[in-house]
PDB file of C-alpha atoms in Angstrom:
ATOM      1  CA  MET A   1      10.277   8.139 -14.077  1.00 44.00           C
ATOM      2  CA  SER A   2      10.528  11.850 -13.400  1.00 46.00           C
ATOM      3  CA  GLU A   3       9.632  12.758  -9.835  1.00 62.00           C
ATOM      4  CA  ALA A   4       7.986  15.964 -11.098  1.00 75.00           C
ATOM      5  CA  VAL A   5       4.639  16.512  -9.403  1.00 79.00           C
ATOM      6  CA  VAL A   6       1.806  17.628 -11.649  1.00 81.00           C
ATOM      7  CA  SER A   7      -0.691  18.339  -8.856  1.00 88.00           C
ATOM      8  CA  GLU A   8      -1.143  18.140  -5.079  1.00 93.00           C
ATOM      9  CA  GLU A   9      -4.213  17.747  -2.918  1.00 95.00           C
ATOM     10  CA  ARG A  10      -4.320  17.707   0.872  1.00 97.00           C
ATOM     11  CA  PHE A  11      -6.729  15.547   2.854  1.00 97.00           C
ATOM     12  CA  GLY A  12      -6.920  17.086   6.288  1.00 96.00           C
ATOM     13  CA  GLU A  13      -3.704  18.170   7.969  1.00 96.00           C
ATOM     14  CA  PHE A  14      -1.751  14.939   7.768  1.00 97.00           C
ATOM     15  CA  VAL A  15      -2.293  13.291   4.367  1.00 98.00           C
ATOM     16  CA  LEU A  16      -1.071  14.586   1.019  1.00 97.00           C
ATOM     17  CA  VAL A  17      -1.812  13.208  -2.456  1.00 97.00           C
ATOM     18  CA  ARG A  18       0.641  14.078  -5.198  1.00 96.00           C
ATOM     19  CA  ARG A  19       0.009  13.133  -8.810  1.00 94.00           C
ATOM     20  CA  HIS A  20       2.790  12.221 -11.215  1.00 89.00           C
ATOM     21  CA  GLU A  21       2.878  11.427 -14.960  1.00 70.00           C
ATOM     22  CA  ASP A  22      -0.412  12.932 -16.118  1.00 79.00           C
ATOM     23  CA  GLY A  23      -2.084  11.714 -12.950  1.00 84.00           C
ATOM     24  CA  HIS A  24      -1.555   8.017 -13.672  1.00 94.00           C
ATOM     25  CA  VAL A  25       0.737   7.551 -10.650  1.00 97.00           C
ATOM     26  CA  ALA A  26      -0.581   8.944  -7.364  1.00 97.00           C
ATOM     27  CA  GLU A  27       1.617   9.331  -4.318  1.00 98.00           C
ATOM     28  CA  LEU A  28      -0.239   8.950  -1.022  1.00 98.00           C
ATOM     29  CA  ALA A  29       2.053  10.657   1.482  1.00 98.00           C
ATOM     30  CA  LEU A  30       1.818  10.291   5.261  1.00 98.00           C
ATOM     31  CA  ASP A  31       2.578  13.814   6.469  1.00 98.00           C
ATOM     32  CA  ARG A  32       2.542  14.064  10.251  1.00 97.00           C
ATOM     33  CA  PRO A  33       6.264  14.621  10.823  1.00 95.00           C
ATOM     34  CA  LYS A  34       6.053  15.946  14.393  1.00 95.00           C
ATOM     35  CA  ALA A  35       4.662  12.560  15.508  1.00 96.00           C
ATOM     36  CA  MET A  36       6.679  10.342  13.113  1.00 97.00           C
ATOM     37  CA  ASN A  37       3.379   9.714  11.294  1.00 97.00           C
ATOM     38  CA  ALA A  38       1.683   8.090  14.284  1.00 96.00           C
ATOM     39  CA  VAL A  39      -1.876   7.406  13.158  1.00 97.00           C
ATOM     40  CA  SER A  40      -4.290   9.546  15.151  1.00 96.00           C
ATOM     41  CA  SER A  41      -8.048   9.486  14.671  1.00 96.00           C
ATOM     42  CA  GLU A  42      -7.832  12.599  12.497  1.00 97.00           C
ATOM     43  CA  MET A  43      -5.091  11.097  10.363  1.00 97.00           C
ATOM     44  CA  ALA A  44      -7.024   7.826  10.020  1.00 97.00           C
ATOM     45  CA  ARG A  45     -10.095   9.677   8.737  1.00 98.00           C
ATOM     46  CA  SER A  46      -7.971  11.606   6.260  1.00 98.00           C
ATOM     47  CA  LEU A  47      -6.241   8.464   5.015  1.00 98.00           C
ATOM     48  CA  ALA A  48      -9.585   6.720   4.498  1.00 98.00           C
ATOM     49  CA  GLY A  49     -10.916   9.758   2.654  1.00 98.00           C
ATOM     50  CA  ALA A  50      -7.883   9.974   0.406  1.00 98.00           C
ATOM     51  CA  CYS A  51      -8.145   6.262  -0.437  1.00 98.00           C
ATOM     52  CA  ALA A  52     -11.834   6.600  -1.281  1.00 98.00           C
ATOM     53  CA  ALA A  53     -11.047   9.464  -3.663  1.00 97.00           C
ATOM     54  CA  LEU A  54      -8.159   7.610  -5.293  1.00 97.00           C
ATOM     55  CA  GLY A  55     -10.156   4.403  -5.662  1.00 97.00           C
ATOM     56  CA  ALA A  56     -12.860   6.261  -7.558  1.00 96.00           C
ATOM     57  CA  ASP A  57     -10.419   8.038  -9.884  1.00 95.00           C
ATOM     58  CA  ARG A  58     -10.189   6.107 -13.155  1.00 92.00           C
ATOM     59  CA  ASP A  59      -7.120   8.105 -14.222  1.00 94.00           C
ATOM     60  CA  VAL A  60      -5.026   6.694 -11.374  1.00 96.00           C
ATOM     61  CA  ARG A  61      -3.356   3.434 -12.381  1.00 97.00           C
ATOM     62  CA  VAL A  62      -0.914   2.921  -9.481  1.00 98.00           C
ATOM     63  CA  VAL A  63      -0.658   4.343  -5.947  1.00 98.00           C
ATOM     64  CA  VAL A  64       2.626   4.751  -4.036  1.00 98.00           C
ATOM     65  CA  LEU A  65       2.393   5.040  -0.240  1.00 98.00           C
ATOM     66  CA  THR A  66       5.207   7.226   1.102  1.00 98.00           C
ATOM     67  CA  SER A  67       6.284   9.245   4.137  1.00 98.00           C
ATOM     68  CA  THR A  68       7.474  12.840   4.388  1.00 97.00           C
ATOM     69  CA  HIS A  69       9.414  12.086   7.602  1.00 96.00           C
ATOM     70  CA  GLU A  70      13.134  11.546   7.102  1.00 94.00           C
ATOM     71  CA  ARG A  71      13.531   8.861   9.778  1.00 95.00           C
ATOM     72  CA  ALA A  72      10.217   7.034   9.788  1.00 97.00           C
ATOM     73  CA  PHE A  73       7.601   5.613   7.494  1.00 98.00           C
ATOM     74  CA  CYS A  74       5.036   5.314  10.289  1.00 98.00           C
ATOM     75  CA  VAL A  75       5.424   4.300  13.940  1.00 97.00           C
ATOM     76  CA  GLY A  76       1.890   2.942  14.223  1.00 95.00           C
ATOM     77  CA  ALA A  77      -1.090   4.046  16.267  1.00 93.00           C
ATOM     78  CA  ASP A  78      -0.952   7.287  18.232  1.00 93.00           C
ATOM     79  CA  LEU A  79      -0.551   5.786  21.717  1.00 91.00           C
ATOM     80  CA  LYS A  80      -0.613   9.209  23.382  1.00 92.00           C
ATOM     81  CA  GLU A  81      -4.090   9.729  21.969  1.00 93.00           C
ATOM     82  CA  ARG A  82      -5.106   6.185  22.875  1.00 90.00           C
ATOM     83  CA  ASN A  83      -3.957   6.733  26.469  1.00 91.00           C
ATOM     84  CA  SER A  84      -6.543   9.489  26.856  1.00 94.00           C
ATOM     85  CA  PHE A  85      -9.480   7.349  25.705  1.00 93.00           C
ATOM     86  CA  THR A  86     -12.137   5.900  27.949  1.00 94.00           C
ATOM     87  CA  ASP A  87     -13.247   2.369  27.091  1.00 95.00           C
ATOM     88  CA  ALA A  88     -16.308   3.777  25.333  1.00 96.00           C
ATOM     89  CA  GLU A  89     -14.178   6.191  23.307  1.00 94.00           C
ATOM     90  CA  LEU A  90     -11.853   3.356  22.275  1.00 93.00           C
ATOM     91  CA  VAL A  91     -14.825   1.353  21.029  1.00 94.00           C
ATOM     92  CA  ARG A  92     -16.069   4.339  19.008  1.00 95.00           C
ATOM     93  CA  GLN A  93     -12.608   4.948  17.579  1.00 94.00           C
ATOM     94  CA  ARG A  94     -12.116   1.371  16.360  1.00 95.00           C
ATOM     95  CA  PRO A  95     -14.059   1.741  13.062  1.00 96.00           C
ATOM     96  CA  VAL A  96     -12.172   4.974  12.388  1.00 96.00           C
ATOM     97  CA  ALA A  97      -8.820   3.217  12.769  1.00 95.00           C
ATOM     98  CA  ARG A  98      -9.926   0.245  10.684  1.00 96.00           C
ATOM     99  CA  GLY A  99     -11.062   2.571   7.929  1.00 97.00           C
ATOM    100  CA  ALA A 100      -7.501   3.770   7.351  1.00 97.00           C
ATOM    101  CA  TYR A 101      -6.065   0.273   6.930  1.00 98.00           C
ATOM    102  CA  THR A 102      -8.927  -1.119   4.862  1.00 98.00           C
ATOM    103  CA  GLY A 103      -8.806   2.015   2.735  1.00 98.00           C
ATOM    104  CA  VAL A 104      -5.275   1.162   1.620  1.00 98.00           C
ATOM    105  CA  LEU A 105      -5.949  -2.578   1.436  1.00 98.00           C
ATOM    106  CA  GLU A 106      -9.029  -2.178  -0.764  1.00 98.00           C
ATOM    107  CA  LEU A 107      -7.572   0.234  -3.312  1.00 98.00           C
ATOM    108  CA  PRO A 108      -8.521  -1.371  -6.647  1.00 98.00           C
ATOM    109  CA  MET A 109      -5.281  -0.516  -8.452  1.00 98.00           C
ATOM    110  CA  PRO A 110      -1.753  -1.797  -7.694  1.00 98.00           C
ATOM    111  CA  THR A 111      -0.121  -0.216  -4.649  1.00 98.00           C
ATOM    112  CA  VAL A 112       3.559   0.128  -3.732  1.00 98.00           C
ATOM    113  CA  ALA A 113       4.854   1.077  -0.273  1.00 98.00           C
ATOM    114  CA  ALA A 114       8.105   3.055  -0.001  1.00 98.00           C
ATOM    115  CA  VAL A 115       9.525   2.332   3.453  1.00 98.00           C
ATOM    116  CA  HIS A 116      12.443   3.839   5.318  1.00 98.00           C
ATOM    117  CA  GLY A 117      13.220   4.115   9.015  1.00 98.00           C
ATOM    118  CA  PHE A 118      10.635   2.833  11.457  1.00 98.00           C
ATOM    119  CA  ALA A 119       7.603   0.969  10.095  1.00 98.00           C
ATOM    120  CA  LEU A 120       6.181  -0.515  13.265  1.00 98.00           C
ATOM    121  CA  GLY A 121       2.791  -1.780  14.346  1.00 97.00           C
ATOM    122  CA  GLY A 122       0.120  -0.040  12.332  1.00 97.00           C
ATOM    123  CA  GLY A 123       2.834   1.535  10.213  1.00 98.00           C
ATOM    124  CA  PHE A 124       4.007  -1.866   9.045  1.00 98.00           C
ATOM    125  CA  GLU A 125       0.386  -2.931   8.588  1.00 98.00           C
ATOM    126  CA  LEU A 126      -0.124  -0.030   6.164  1.00 98.00           C
ATOM    127  CA  ALA A 127       2.858  -1.326   4.181  1.00 98.00           C
ATOM    128  CA  LEU A 128       1.555  -4.903   4.365  1.00 98.00           C
ATOM    129  CA  SER A 129      -1.727  -3.648   2.899  1.00 98.00           C
ATOM    130  CA  CYS A 130       0.147  -2.740  -0.290  1.00 98.00           C
ATOM    131  CA  ASP A 131       0.932  -5.163  -3.106  1.00 98.00           C
ATOM    132  CA  VAL A 132       4.696  -4.532  -3.159  1.00 98.00           C
ATOM    133  CA  ILE A 133       6.990  -3.135  -0.449  1.00 98.00           C
ATOM    134  CA  VAL A 134      10.166  -1.272  -1.422  1.00 98.00           C
ATOM    135  CA  ALA A 135      12.455  -0.573   1.560  1.00 98.00           C
ATOM    136  CA  ASP A 136      15.765   1.168   1.962  1.00 98.00           C
ATOM    137  CA  ARG A 137      18.555  -0.063   4.239  1.00 98.00           C
ATOM    138  CA  THR A 138      17.445   2.093   7.172  1.00 98.00           C
ATOM    139  CA  ALA A 139      14.086   0.311   7.413  1.00 98.00           C
ATOM    140  CA  VAL A 140      13.114  -1.364  10.679  1.00 98.00           C
ATOM    141  CA  VAL A 141       9.814  -3.256  10.583  1.00 98.00           C
ATOM    142  CA  GLY A 142       7.765  -5.239  13.046  1.00 98.00           C
ATOM    143  CA  LEU A 143       4.480  -5.849  14.821  1.00 98.00           C
ATOM    144  CA  PRO A 144       5.206  -5.140  18.504  1.00 97.00           C
ATOM    145  CA  GLU A 145       1.596  -4.866  19.711  1.00 97.00           C
ATOM    146  CA  VAL A 146       1.691  -7.723  22.246  1.00 97.00           C
ATOM    147  CA  SER A 147       4.445  -5.836  24.086  1.00 96.00           C
ATOM    148  CA  VAL A 148       1.886  -3.134  24.977  1.00 94.00           C
ATOM    149  CA  GLY A 149      -0.983  -5.491  25.752  1.00 95.00           C
ATOM    150  CA  VAL A 150      -2.876  -5.562  22.453  1.00 95.00           C
ATOM    151  CA  ILE A 151      -2.609  -7.398  19.147  1.00 97.00           C
ATOM    152  CA  PRO A 152      -2.106  -6.171  15.578  1.00 96.00           C
ATOM    153  CA  GLY A 153      -5.417  -4.589  14.627  1.00 96.00           C
ATOM    154  CA  GLY A 154      -4.772  -3.233  11.152  1.00 97.00           C
ATOM    155  CA  GLY A 155      -4.662  -6.593   9.414  1.00 97.00           C
ATOM    156  CA  GLY A 156      -1.277  -7.788  10.649  1.00 98.00           C
ATOM    157  CA  THR A 157      -2.368 -11.196  11.934  1.00 98.00           C
ATOM    158  CA  GLN A 158      -3.884 -11.943   8.524  1.00 97.00           C
ATOM    159  CA  LEU A 159      -1.529 -10.187   6.108  1.00 98.00           C
ATOM    160  CA  LEU A 160       1.789 -11.238   7.624  1.00 98.00           C
ATOM    161  CA  PRO A 161       1.193 -15.022   7.422  1.00 97.00           C
ATOM    162  CA  ARG A 162       0.095 -14.583   3.814  1.00 96.00           C
ATOM    163  CA  ARG A 163       3.546 -13.171   3.147  1.00 96.00           C
ATOM    164  CA  VAL A 164       5.831 -15.335   5.261  1.00 97.00           C
ATOM    165  CA  GLY A 165       3.806 -18.346   6.411  1.00 96.00           C
ATOM    166  CA  ALA A 166       2.007 -19.087   9.668  1.00 97.00           C
ATOM    167  CA  ALA A 167       4.996 -20.208  11.766  1.00 98.00           C
ATOM    168  CA  ARG A 168       7.219 -17.273  10.806  1.00 98.00           C
ATOM    169  CA  ALA A 169       4.385 -14.807  11.390  1.00 98.00           C
ATOM    170  CA  ALA A 170       3.714 -16.343  14.804  1.00 98.00           C
ATOM    171  CA  GLU A 171       7.362 -16.004  15.805  1.00 98.00           C
ATOM    172  CA  LEU A 172       7.468 -12.362  14.753  1.00 98.00           C
ATOM    173  CA  ILE A 173       4.167 -11.396  16.365  1.00 98.00           C
ATOM    174  CA  PHE A 174       4.685 -13.355  19.614  1.00 98.00           C
ATOM    175  CA  THR A 175       8.203 -12.008  20.184  1.00 98.00           C
ATOM    176  CA  ALA A 176       7.242  -8.452  19.128  1.00 98.00           C
ATOM    177  CA  ARG A 177      10.744  -8.097  17.743  1.00 97.00           C
ATOM    178  CA  ARG A 178      11.930  -5.444  15.340  1.00 98.00           C
ATOM    179  CA  VAL A 179      13.523  -6.628  12.103  1.00 98.00           C
ATOM    180  CA  GLU A 180      16.166  -4.606  10.284  1.00 98.00           C
ATOM    181  CA  ALA A 181      16.149  -4.216   6.511  1.00 98.00           C
ATOM    182  CA  PRO A 182      18.549  -6.999   5.407  1.00 98.00           C
ATOM    183  CA  GLU A 183      16.774  -9.662   7.464  1.00 98.00           C
ATOM    184  CA  ALA A 184      13.389  -8.251   6.470  1.00 98.00           C
ATOM    185  CA  ARG A 185      14.296  -8.783   2.816  1.00 98.00           C
ATOM    186  CA  GLU A 186      15.590 -12.287   3.546  1.00 98.00           C
ATOM    187  CA  LEU A 187      12.374 -13.245   5.349  1.00 98.00           C
ATOM    188  CA  GLY A 188      10.113 -11.714   2.687  1.00 98.00           C
ATOM    189  CA  LEU A 189       8.790  -8.955   4.944  1.00 98.00           C
ATOM    190  CA  VAL A 190       9.783  -6.515   2.201  1.00 98.00           C
ATOM    191  CA  ASP A 191      10.127  -7.242  -1.507  1.00 98.00           C
ATOM    192  CA  VAL A 192      12.784  -4.864  -2.826  1.00 98.00           C
ATOM    193  CA  LEU A 193      15.796  -3.584  -0.845  1.00 98.00           C
ATOM    194  CA  VAL A 194      17.480  -0.407  -2.081  1.00 98.00           C
ATOM    195  CA  ASP A 195      20.212   1.947  -0.938  1.00 98.00           C
ATOM    196  CA  GLU A 196      19.538   4.428   1.851  1.00 98.00           C
ATOM    197  CA  GLY A 197      17.324   7.282   0.725  1.00 97.00           C
ATOM    198  CA  ARG A 198      16.245   5.561  -2.506  1.00 98.00           C
ATOM    199  CA  ASP A 199      12.965   3.957  -1.404  1.00 98.00           C
ATOM    200  CA  ARG A 200      10.665   6.702  -2.711  1.00 97.00           C
ATOM    201  CA  ALA A 201      12.471   7.123  -6.032  1.00 97.00           C
ATOM    202  CA  GLU A 202      12.615   3.377  -6.659  1.00 98.00           C
ATOM    203  CA  ALA A 203       8.972   2.891  -5.678  1.00 98.00           C
ATOM    204  CA  LEU A 204       7.905   5.684  -8.047  1.00 97.00           C
ATOM    205  CA  ALA A 205      10.008   4.170 -10.829  1.00 96.00           C
ATOM    206  CA  LEU A 206       8.387   0.779 -10.242  1.00 97.00           C
ATOM    207  CA  ALA A 207       4.951   2.403 -10.241  1.00 97.00           C
ATOM    208  CA  SER A 208       5.771   4.129 -13.522  1.00 95.00           C
ATOM    209  CA  ARG A 209       6.582   0.794 -15.149  1.00 96.00           C
ATOM    210  CA  MET A 210       3.291  -0.621 -13.873  1.00 97.00           C
ATOM    211  CA  ALA A 211       1.314   2.433 -14.990  1.00 96.00           C
ATOM    212  CA  ALA A 212       2.492   2.013 -18.588  1.00 95.00           C
ATOM    213  CA  ASN A 213       0.191  -1.007 -18.793  1.00 96.00           C
ATOM    214  CA  SER A 214      -3.567  -1.255 -19.261  1.00 97.00           C
ATOM    215  CA  PRO A 215      -5.473   0.280 -16.324  1.00 96.00           C
ATOM    216  CA  VAL A 216      -8.313  -2.176 -16.927  1.00 97.00           C
ATOM    217  CA  GLY A 217      -5.837  -5.063 -16.969  1.00 97.00           C
ATOM    218  CA  LEU A 218      -4.049  -3.846 -13.838  1.00 97.00           C
ATOM    219  CA  ARG A 219      -7.241  -3.669 -11.793  1.00 97.00           C
ATOM    220  CA  ALA A 220      -8.490  -7.028 -13.044  1.00 97.00           C
ATOM    221  CA  ALA A 221      -5.144  -8.706 -12.366  1.00 98.00           C
ATOM    222  CA  LYS A 222      -5.108  -7.320  -8.822  1.00 97.00           C
ATOM    223  CA  ARG A 223      -8.654  -8.512  -8.266  1.00 97.00           C
ATOM    224  CA  ALA A 224      -7.732 -12.023  -9.429  1.00 97.00           C
ATOM    225  CA  LEU A 225      -4.608 -12.099  -7.256  1.00 97.00           C
ATOM    226  CA  ARG A 226      -6.428 -10.904  -4.146  1.00 95.00           C
ATOM    227  CA  LEU A 227      -9.615 -12.937  -4.491  1.00 96.00           C
ATOM    228  CA  GLY A 228      -7.839 -16.105  -5.582  1.00 96.00           C
ATOM    229  CA  HIS A 229      -5.287 -16.154  -2.774  1.00 93.00           C
ATOM    230  CA  GLY A 230      -5.855 -19.054  -0.411  1.00 92.00           C
ATOM    231  CA  LEU A 231      -8.436 -20.793  -2.576  1.00 95.00           C
ATOM    232  CA  ASP A 232      -7.889 -24.281  -3.930  1.00 96.00           C
ATOM    233  CA  LEU A 233      -6.629 -24.360  -7.505  1.00 97.00           C
ATOM    234  CA  ARG A 234      -9.985 -25.098  -9.131  1.00 97.00           C
ATOM    235  CA  ALA A 235     -11.712 -22.223  -7.304  1.00 97.00           C
ATOM    236  CA  GLY A 236      -8.781 -19.923  -7.992  1.00 97.00           C
ATOM    237  CA  LEU A 237      -8.951 -20.631 -11.699  1.00 98.00           C
ATOM    238  CA  GLU A 238     -12.641 -19.678 -11.657  1.00 97.00           C
ATOM    239  CA  VAL A 239     -11.710 -16.356 -10.054  1.00 97.00           C
ATOM    240  CA  GLU A 240      -9.116 -15.840 -12.777  1.00 97.00           C
ATOM    241  CA  ASP A 241     -11.609 -16.714 -15.510  1.00 97.00           C
ATOM    242  CA  ALA A 242     -14.109 -14.165 -14.177  1.00 97.00           C
ATOM    243  CA  ALA A 243     -11.390 -11.504 -14.134  1.00 97.00           C
ATOM    244  CA  TRP A 244     -10.340 -12.466 -17.682  1.00 97.00           C
ATOM    245  CA  ARG A 245     -13.920 -12.158 -18.924  1.00 96.00           C
ATOM    246  CA  SER A 246     -14.133  -8.681 -17.398  1.00 95.00           C
ATOM    247  CA  VAL A 247     -11.285  -7.459 -19.630  1.00 95.00           C
ATOM    248  CA  ALA A 248     -11.557  -9.676 -22.721  1.00 94.00           C
ATOM    249  CA  PHE A 249     -14.028  -7.393 -24.502  1.00 95.00           C
ATOM    250  CA  SER A 250     -12.767  -4.081 -23.132  1.00 95.00           C
ATOM    251  CA  GLY A 251     -11.489  -1.104 -25.048  1.00 95.00           C
ATOM    252  CA  ASP A 252      -8.085  -1.640 -23.470  1.00 95.00           C
ATOM    253  CA  ARG A 253      -7.895  -5.177 -24.849  1.00 95.00           C
ATOM    254  CA  ALA A 254      -8.774  -3.957 -28.350  1.00 95.00           C
ATOM    255  CA  GLU A 255      -6.224  -1.145 -28.135  1.00 93.00           C
ATOM    256  CA  GLY A 256      -3.509  -3.426 -26.768  1.00 94.00           C
ATOM    257  CA  VAL A 257      -3.880  -5.911 -29.603  1.00 94.00           C
ATOM    258  CA  ALA A 258      -4.023  -3.119 -32.203  1.00 96.00           C
ATOM    259  CA  ALA A 259      -0.925  -1.407 -30.792  1.00 94.00           C
ATOM    260  CA  PHE A 260       0.996  -4.682 -30.764  1.00 95.00           C
ATOM    261  CA  ASN A 261       0.179  -5.363 -34.414  1.00 96.00           C
ATOM    262  CA  GLU A 262       0.887  -1.783 -35.458  1.00 96.00           C
ATOM    263  CA  LYS A 263       4.187  -1.784 -33.523  1.00 95.00           C
ATOM    264  CA  ARG A 264       3.380   1.343 -31.498  1.00 95.00           C
ATOM    265  CA  ALA A 265       2.833   2.286 -27.884  1.00 94.00           C
ATOM    266  CA  PRO A 266      -0.769   1.727 -26.751  1.00 95.00           C
ATOM    267  CA  ARG A 267      -3.055   4.638 -25.961  1.00 94.00           C
ATOM    268  CA  TRP A 268      -5.201   3.060 -23.266  1.00 94.00           C
ATOM    269  CA  PRO A 269      -8.842   4.205 -23.168  1.00 94.00           C
ATOM    270  CA  GLY A 270      -9.106   2.803 -19.635  1.00 91.00           C
ATOM    271  CA  GLU A 271     -12.417   1.076 -20.263  1.00 90.00           C
TER     272      GLU A 271
END
């Protein structure tokens, strides 16, 4: 796809939303370069706000999570800020932090993370919250929280084993080790490995291919994948059937069948 940006919108100081391809692909850019995108309370609020706006936008079919920093995707929580908190302030900040991670995780459309450089702790958890992770060869990922006396708190203990299995996730979390790109691809920590500097372009190209499909179908397929994961087969098939019924009589389904028979590109109504 063309990387031409058709519009930009800033959420606070540290989060930027760029829209590509008539607004169907939205780029959610982490933009706190002076701190290597460390997630402060302000940045967390902005990220949650941006996700809420994107989730409600029916024109957006795919979201790509990127970084404006040349050497880092996101280094995790802002530990300098955390060091200044009293216990009471840390308790009050917890829902703010969670809101950033759940905001990405609960986006109703497909999401692609474009990772380069450091993606550690909460930074890697933001990537894990996406459906597909594209990484370049500079990427270094990991969940090092136990090395500073905490545990992953942005979904890492739940999302990582869903990707790589319980034993592998335990080894990675308990050792707090950093994993470089080739091994990360081998272990399934990332899905697509590309040449240095190509993560954003390849993620946008992948998003473009996804966005060519029915927006109603994309959201329903994601819902079935997410809700059915971990269920026994019979229960999972019921989840799939409910998702199928939600699209079977939609305008997108009618347009898709008509376009196929008329041998033309579909013009999705998105309903």
